[in-house]
């Protein structure tokens, strides 16, 4: 069986491709979202209980390979996998989509984390905040700006005093993103460097309108063999399953 640590579009695609290739696949989800998009194959939901418990779990099931296809900002589960897989003797591959790059005509400011993003907001700004549900509290003390907060699921308080909540799930299209920026007179976009095509149109819409962007850098990752595409991860996982099945 191949274990995919999921929660991303790439993880779902990989599960689909491996199932289509005849592999036995178990996708693990954190359980953060009430109605997650489920991938093909088997699914388990919930944390493992830390790295040691994860290693123990790996020893108790017939997992031939683990693909960590979690989001680039899901630091803890990736660190846990980087510890648990070698401890349990299970090969681990990281599938991570490339980050976004600033293009000509864009006005990006890179910051190391969400508190730094909050500090980068000019007084009176109208902000489109797309950093996700977790960590919104970093913006709660910003009282001299207005926020359009977009998340899949309602965030826990505290939230910024002046905000509107928009519950939505990507992928998003350029036209809709442009309409949002215009309708709310947005003059600053804040995003994580999530990468990928699903949420990229907001950057295109900001570029078209000359709206500056604050981009939160990815956190450091553990040193694990890494690929950038589902195709490479699929090839690796099938090779691992076959090699170890002999
Ligand atoms: P995190 O901080 O790295 O994880 C916190 C804890 O949640 C982990 O220690 C682990 O619990 C559990 N966990 C996380 N991902 C898991 C998985 N795939 N399977 C089983 N347990 C998991 O992660 P996060 O930032 O809260 O993200 C949670 C999930 O949402 C991830 O799977 C990620 O792919 C997805 N996601 C995250 C973001 C983001 O911006 N962070 C965006 C989109 C999707 P234990 O220690 O108990 O094992």
Short mmCIF file of N, CA, C and O in Angstrom, two decimals, residues 6-77:
data_model
loop_
_atom_site.label_atom_id
_atom_site.label_comp_id
_atom_site.label_asym_id
_atom_site.label_seq_id
_atom_site.Cartn_x
_atom_site.Cartn_y
_atom_site.Cartn_z
N UNK A 6 -2.20 13.86 2.44
CA UNK A 6 -2.93 14.66 1.46
C UNK A 6 -3.38 16.02 1.95
O UNK A 6 -2.78 16.63 2.82
N UNK A 7 -4.48 16.48 1.33
CA UNK A 7 -5.02 17.79 1.64
C UNK A 7 -4.75 18.79 0.55
O UNK A 7 -4.95 19.99 0.74
N UNK A 8 -4.28 18.30 -0.61
CA UNK A 8 -3.99 19.18 -1.75
C UNK A 8 -4.58 18.57 -3.03
O UNK A 8 -4.87 17.37 -3.06
N UNK A 9 -4.68 19.41 -4.06
CA UNK A 9 -5.18 18.92 -5.36
C UNK A 9 -4.21 17.88 -5.93
O UNK A 9 -4.62 16.88 -6.52
N UNK A 10 -2.90 18.10 -5.71
CA UNK A 10 -1.90 17.17 -6.24
C UNK A 10 -2.04 15.80 -5.58
O UNK A 10 -1.88 14.76 -6.23
N UNK A 11 -2.33 15.80 -4.27
CA UNK A 11 -2.49 14.53 -3.55
C UNK A 11 -3.68 13.76 -4.12
O UNK A 11 -3.62 12.55 -4.30
N UNK A 12 -4.76 14.50 -4.42
CA UNK A 12 -5.95 13.83 -4.99
C UNK A 12 -5.64 13.26 -6.37
O UNK A 12 -6.02 12.15 -6.70
N UNK A 13 -4.92 14.04 -7.17
CA UNK A 13 -4.58 13.56 -8.52
C UNK A 13 -3.69 12.33 -8.44
O UNK A 13 -3.84 11.38 -9.18
N UNK A 14 -2.72 12.38 -7.53
CA UNK A 14 -1.80 11.25 -7.39
C UNK A 14 -2.57 10.00 -6.97
O UNK A 14 -2.35 8.91 -7.52
N UNK A 15 -3.48 10.15 -6.01
CA UNK A 15 -4.28 9.00 -5.58
C UNK A 15 -5.04 8.43 -6.76
O UNK A 15 -5.06 7.21 -6.98
N UNK A 16 -5.64 9.30 -7.57
CA UNK A 16 -6.40 8.85 -8.73
C UNK A 16 -5.52 8.09 -9.71
O UNK A 16 -5.90 7.03 -10.21
N UNK A 17 -4.33 8.62 -9.96
CA UNK A 17 -3.45 7.98 -10.95
C UNK A 17 -2.92 6.64 -10.43
O UNK A 17 -2.79 5.68 -11.19
N UNK A 18 -2.63 6.56 -9.14
CA UNK A 18 -2.11 5.30 -8.59
C UNK A 18 -3.22 4.25 -8.55
O UNK A 18 -2.98 3.08 -8.87
N UNK A 19 -4.42 4.66 -8.18
CA UNK A 19 -5.55 3.71 -8.17
C UNK A 19 -5.79 3.20 -9.59
O UNK A 19 -5.96 2.00 -9.82
N UNK A 20 -5.73 4.13 -10.57
CA UNK A 20 -5.94 3.72 -11.96
C UNK A 20 -4.85 2.75 -12.42
O UNK A 20 -5.09 1.89 -13.28
N UNK A 21 -3.66 2.88 -11.83
CA UNK A 21 -2.56 1.98 -12.20
C UNK A 21 -2.62 0.66 -11.43
O UNK A 21 -1.75 -0.19 -11.58
N UNK A 22 -3.62 0.51 -10.59
CA UNK A 22 -3.82 -0.77 -9.89
C UNK A 22 -3.17 -0.83 -8.52
O UNK A 22 -3.15 -1.89 -7.89
N UNK A 23 -2.66 0.30 -8.03
CA UNK A 23 -2.01 0.30 -6.71
C UNK A 23 -3.05 0.42 -5.60
O UNK A 23 -4.15 0.95 -5.82
N UNK A 24 -2.68 -0.08 -4.45
CA UNK A 24 -3.53 0.09 -3.27
C UNK A 24 -3.11 1.39 -2.59
O UNK A 24 -1.94 1.57 -2.24
N UNK A 25 -4.04 2.32 -2.42
CA UNK A 25 -3.71 3.67 -1.96
C UNK A 25 -4.53 4.05 -0.74
O UNK A 25 -5.74 3.84 -0.71
N UNK A 26 -3.85 4.58 0.25
CA UNK A 26 -4.54 5.15 1.42
C UNK A 26 -4.12 6.61 1.52
O UNK A 26 -2.94 6.92 1.62
N UNK A 27 -5.10 7.50 1.46
CA UNK A 27 -4.80 8.93 1.65
C UNK A 27 -5.14 9.32 3.07
O UNK A 27 -6.20 8.96 3.59
N UNK A 28 -4.23 10.05 3.69
CA UNK A 28 -4.46 10.54 5.05
C UNK A 28 -4.76 12.03 5.01
O UNK A 28 -4.03 12.81 4.42
N UNK A 29 -5.87 12.41 5.65
CA UNK A 29 -6.25 13.82 5.75
C UNK A 29 -6.26 14.26 7.21
O UNK A 29 -6.55 13.45 8.10
N UNK A 30 -5.97 15.53 7.43
CA UNK A 30 -5.87 16.03 8.80
C UNK A 30 -7.24 16.09 9.48
O UNK A 30 -7.35 15.97 10.69
N UNK A 31 -8.30 16.33 8.68
CA UNK A 31 -9.63 16.46 9.26
C UNK A 31 -9.97 17.89 9.62
O UNK A 31 -10.85 18.14 10.44
N UNK A 32 -9.27 18.85 9.02
CA UNK A 32 -9.52 20.26 9.33
C UNK A 32 -10.81 20.77 8.68
O UNK A 32 -11.45 21.65 9.21
N UNK A 33 -11.13 20.22 7.49
CA UNK A 33 -12.26 20.73 6.71
C UNK A 33 -13.44 19.80 6.93
O UNK A 33 -13.29 18.57 6.92
N UNK A 34 -14.62 20.38 7.15
CA UNK A 34 -15.80 19.57 7.49
C UNK A 34 -16.19 18.62 6.36
O UNK A 34 -16.48 17.46 6.59
N UNK A 35 -16.21 19.11 5.14
CA UNK A 35 -16.60 18.24 4.02
C UNK A 35 -15.47 18.23 2.99
O UNK A 35 -15.53 18.92 1.98
N UNK A 36 -14.39 17.47 3.25
CA UNK A 36 -13.25 17.50 2.35
C UNK A 36 -13.58 16.85 1.01
O UNK A 36 -14.47 16.00 0.93
N UNK A 37 -12.86 17.27 -0.03
CA UNK A 37 -12.97 16.58 -1.32
C UNK A 37 -12.21 15.28 -1.18
O UNK A 37 -11.00 15.29 -0.93
N UNK A 38 -12.91 14.18 -1.34
CA UNK A 38 -12.25 12.89 -1.09
C UNK A 38 -11.57 12.37 -2.35
O UNK A 38 -12.12 12.46 -3.45
N UNK A 39 -10.38 11.82 -2.20
CA UNK A 39 -9.67 11.26 -3.36
C UNK A 39 -10.12 9.83 -3.63
O UNK A 39 -10.71 9.19 -2.75
N UNK A 40 -9.80 9.29 -4.80
CA UNK A 40 -10.04 7.86 -5.04
C UNK A 40 -9.19 7.02 -4.09
O UNK A 40 -8.18 7.49 -3.59
N UNK A 41 -9.58 5.78 -3.86
CA UNK A 41 -8.84 4.90 -2.95
C UNK A 41 -9.37 5.04 -1.54
O UNK A 41 -10.39 5.67 -1.29
N UNK A 42 -8.64 4.45 -0.59
CA UNK A 42 -9.06 4.51 0.81
C UNK A 42 -8.62 5.83 1.44
O UNK A 42 -7.64 6.43 1.01
N UNK A 43 -9.36 6.22 2.47
CA UNK A 43 -9.07 7.50 3.15
C UNK A 43 -9.12 7.27 4.66
O UNK A 43 -10.00 6.57 5.15
N UNK A 44 -8.15 7.83 5.37
CA UNK A 44 -8.22 7.88 6.83
C UNK A 44 -8.18 9.36 7.23
O UNK A 44 -7.56 10.17 6.52
N UNK A 45 -8.83 9.71 8.31
CA UNK A 45 -8.91 11.13 8.69
C UNK A 45 -8.47 11.33 10.14
O UNK A 45 -8.91 10.59 11.02
N UNK A 46 -7.58 12.31 10.34
CA UNK A 46 -7.15 12.65 11.70
C UNK A 46 -5.64 12.52 11.84
O UNK A 46 -4.99 11.78 11.09
N UNK A 47 -5.08 13.25 12.82
CA UNK A 47 -3.64 13.19 13.06
C UNK A 47 -3.22 11.82 13.56
O UNK A 47 -4.05 11.01 13.98
N UNK A 48 -1.90 11.59 13.53
CA UNK A 48 -1.36 10.31 14.00
C UNK A 48 -0.97 10.38 15.47
O UNK A 48 -0.67 9.37 16.08
N UNK A 49 -0.91 11.61 16.01
CA UNK A 49 -0.52 11.76 17.41
C UNK A 49 0.96 12.04 17.59
O UNK A 49 1.54 11.62 18.59
N UNK A 50 1.56 12.72 16.60
CA UNK A 50 2.98 13.07 16.71
C UNK A 50 3.86 12.06 15.99
O UNK A 50 3.38 11.01 15.55
N UNK A 51 5.16 12.39 15.90
CA UNK A 51 6.04 11.61 15.04
C UNK A 51 6.27 10.18 15.54
O UNK A 51 6.30 9.24 14.76
N UNK A 52 6.38 10.01 16.85
CA UNK A 52 6.64 8.65 17.35
C UNK A 52 5.42 7.75 17.12
O UNK A 52 5.55 6.60 16.71
N UNK A 53 4.24 8.31 17.37
CA UNK A 53 3.02 7.54 17.13
C UNK A 53 2.85 7.25 15.64
O UNK A 53 2.36 6.18 15.24
N UNK A 54 3.27 8.20 14.81
CA UNK A 54 3.19 7.99 13.36
C UNK A 54 4.11 6.83 12.95
O UNK A 54 3.72 5.94 12.18
N UNK A 55 5.33 6.80 13.51
CA UNK A 55 6.26 5.71 13.19
C UNK A 55 5.68 4.37 13.63
O UNK A 55 5.75 3.38 12.90
N UNK A 56 5.07 4.38 14.80
CA UNK A 56 4.47 3.14 15.31
C UNK A 56 3.33 2.69 14.38
O UNK A 56 3.19 1.51 14.07
N UNK A 57 2.52 3.64 13.96
CA UNK A 57 1.41 3.34 13.05
C UNK A 57 1.96 2.74 11.75
O UNK A 57 1.45 1.75 11.25
N UNK A 58 3.06 3.34 11.24
CA UNK A 58 3.65 2.85 9.98
C UNK A 58 4.13 1.40 10.14
O UNK A 58 4.00 0.59 9.22
N UNK A 59 4.66 1.08 11.32
CA UNK A 59 5.15 -0.29 11.56
C UNK A 59 4.00 -1.28 11.65
O UNK A 59 4.18 -2.46 11.38
N UNK A 60 2.81 -0.78 11.99
CA UNK A 60 1.68 -1.69 12.23
C UNK A 60 0.87 -1.98 10.96
O UNK A 60 -0.04 -2.80 10.99
N UNK A 61 1.16 -1.26 9.88
CA UNK A 61 0.41 -1.50 8.64
C UNK A 61 1.40 -1.80 7.51
O UNK A 61 2.59 -1.51 7.64
N UNK A 62 0.91 -2.38 6.43
CA UNK A 62 1.80 -2.77 5.33
C UNK A 62 1.95 -1.61 4.35
O UNK A 62 1.46 -1.68 3.22
N UNK A 63 2.63 -0.55 4.78
CA UNK A 63 2.84 0.60 3.90
C UNK A 63 4.21 0.46 3.25
O UNK A 63 5.22 0.34 3.94
N UNK A 64 4.23 0.45 1.92
CA UNK A 64 5.50 0.25 1.20
C UNK A 64 6.20 1.57 0.90
O UNK A 64 7.41 1.60 0.68
N UNK A 65 5.42 2.63 0.85
CA UNK A 65 6.01 3.93 0.51
C UNK A 65 5.07 5.03 0.98
O UNK A 65 3.85 4.84 1.00
N UNK A 66 5.66 6.17 1.33
CA UNK A 66 4.86 7.33 1.75
C UNK A 66 5.18 8.49 0.82
O UNK A 66 6.35 8.79 0.58
N UNK A 67 4.13 9.12 0.30
CA UNK A 67 4.32 10.37 -0.44
C UNK A 67 3.72 11.50 0.39
O UNK A 67 2.51 11.49 0.66
N UNK A 68 4.57 12.42 0.80
CA UNK A 68 4.09 13.60 1.53
C UNK A 68 3.69 14.64 0.49
O UNK A 68 4.53 15.34 -0.05
N UNK A 69 2.39 14.69 0.22
CA UNK A 69 1.88 15.64 -0.78
C UNK A 69 1.08 16.74 -0.09
O UNK A 69 0.14 17.29 -0.65
N UNK A 70 1.44 17.04 1.14
CA UNK A 70 0.70 18.07 1.89
C UNK A 70 1.08 19.46 1.38
O UNK A 70 2.03 19.64 0.62
N UNK A 71 0.31 20.42 1.85
CA UNK A 71 0.49 21.82 1.41
C UNK A 71 1.87 22.34 1.83
O UNK A 71 2.38 21.95 2.89
N UNK A 72 2.47 23.22 1.02
CA UNK A 72 3.81 23.73 1.37
C UNK A 72 3.88 24.40 2.74
O UNK A 72 4.97 24.54 3.30
N UNK A 73 2.73 24.83 3.29
CA UNK A 73 2.75 25.48 4.61
C UNK A 73 2.36 24.53 5.74
O UNK A 73 2.28 24.96 6.89
N UNK A 74 2.15 23.26 5.43
CA UNK A 74 1.82 22.28 6.48
C UNK A 74 3.14 21.74 7.05
O UNK A 74 3.58 20.65 6.73
N UNK A 75 3.72 22.55 7.92
CA UNK A 75 5.08 22.25 8.40
C UNK A 75 5.16 21.03 9.30
O UNK A 75 6.10 20.26 9.23
N UNK A 76 4.17 20.90 10.18
CA UNK A 76 4.33 19.91 11.26
C UNK A 76 4.21 18.49 10.75
O UNK A 76 4.98 17.61 11.12
N UNK A 77 3.23 18.26 9.85
CA UNK A 77 3.06 16.88 9.37
C UNK A 77 4.26 16.48 8.51
O UNK A 77 4.70 15.32 8.54
#
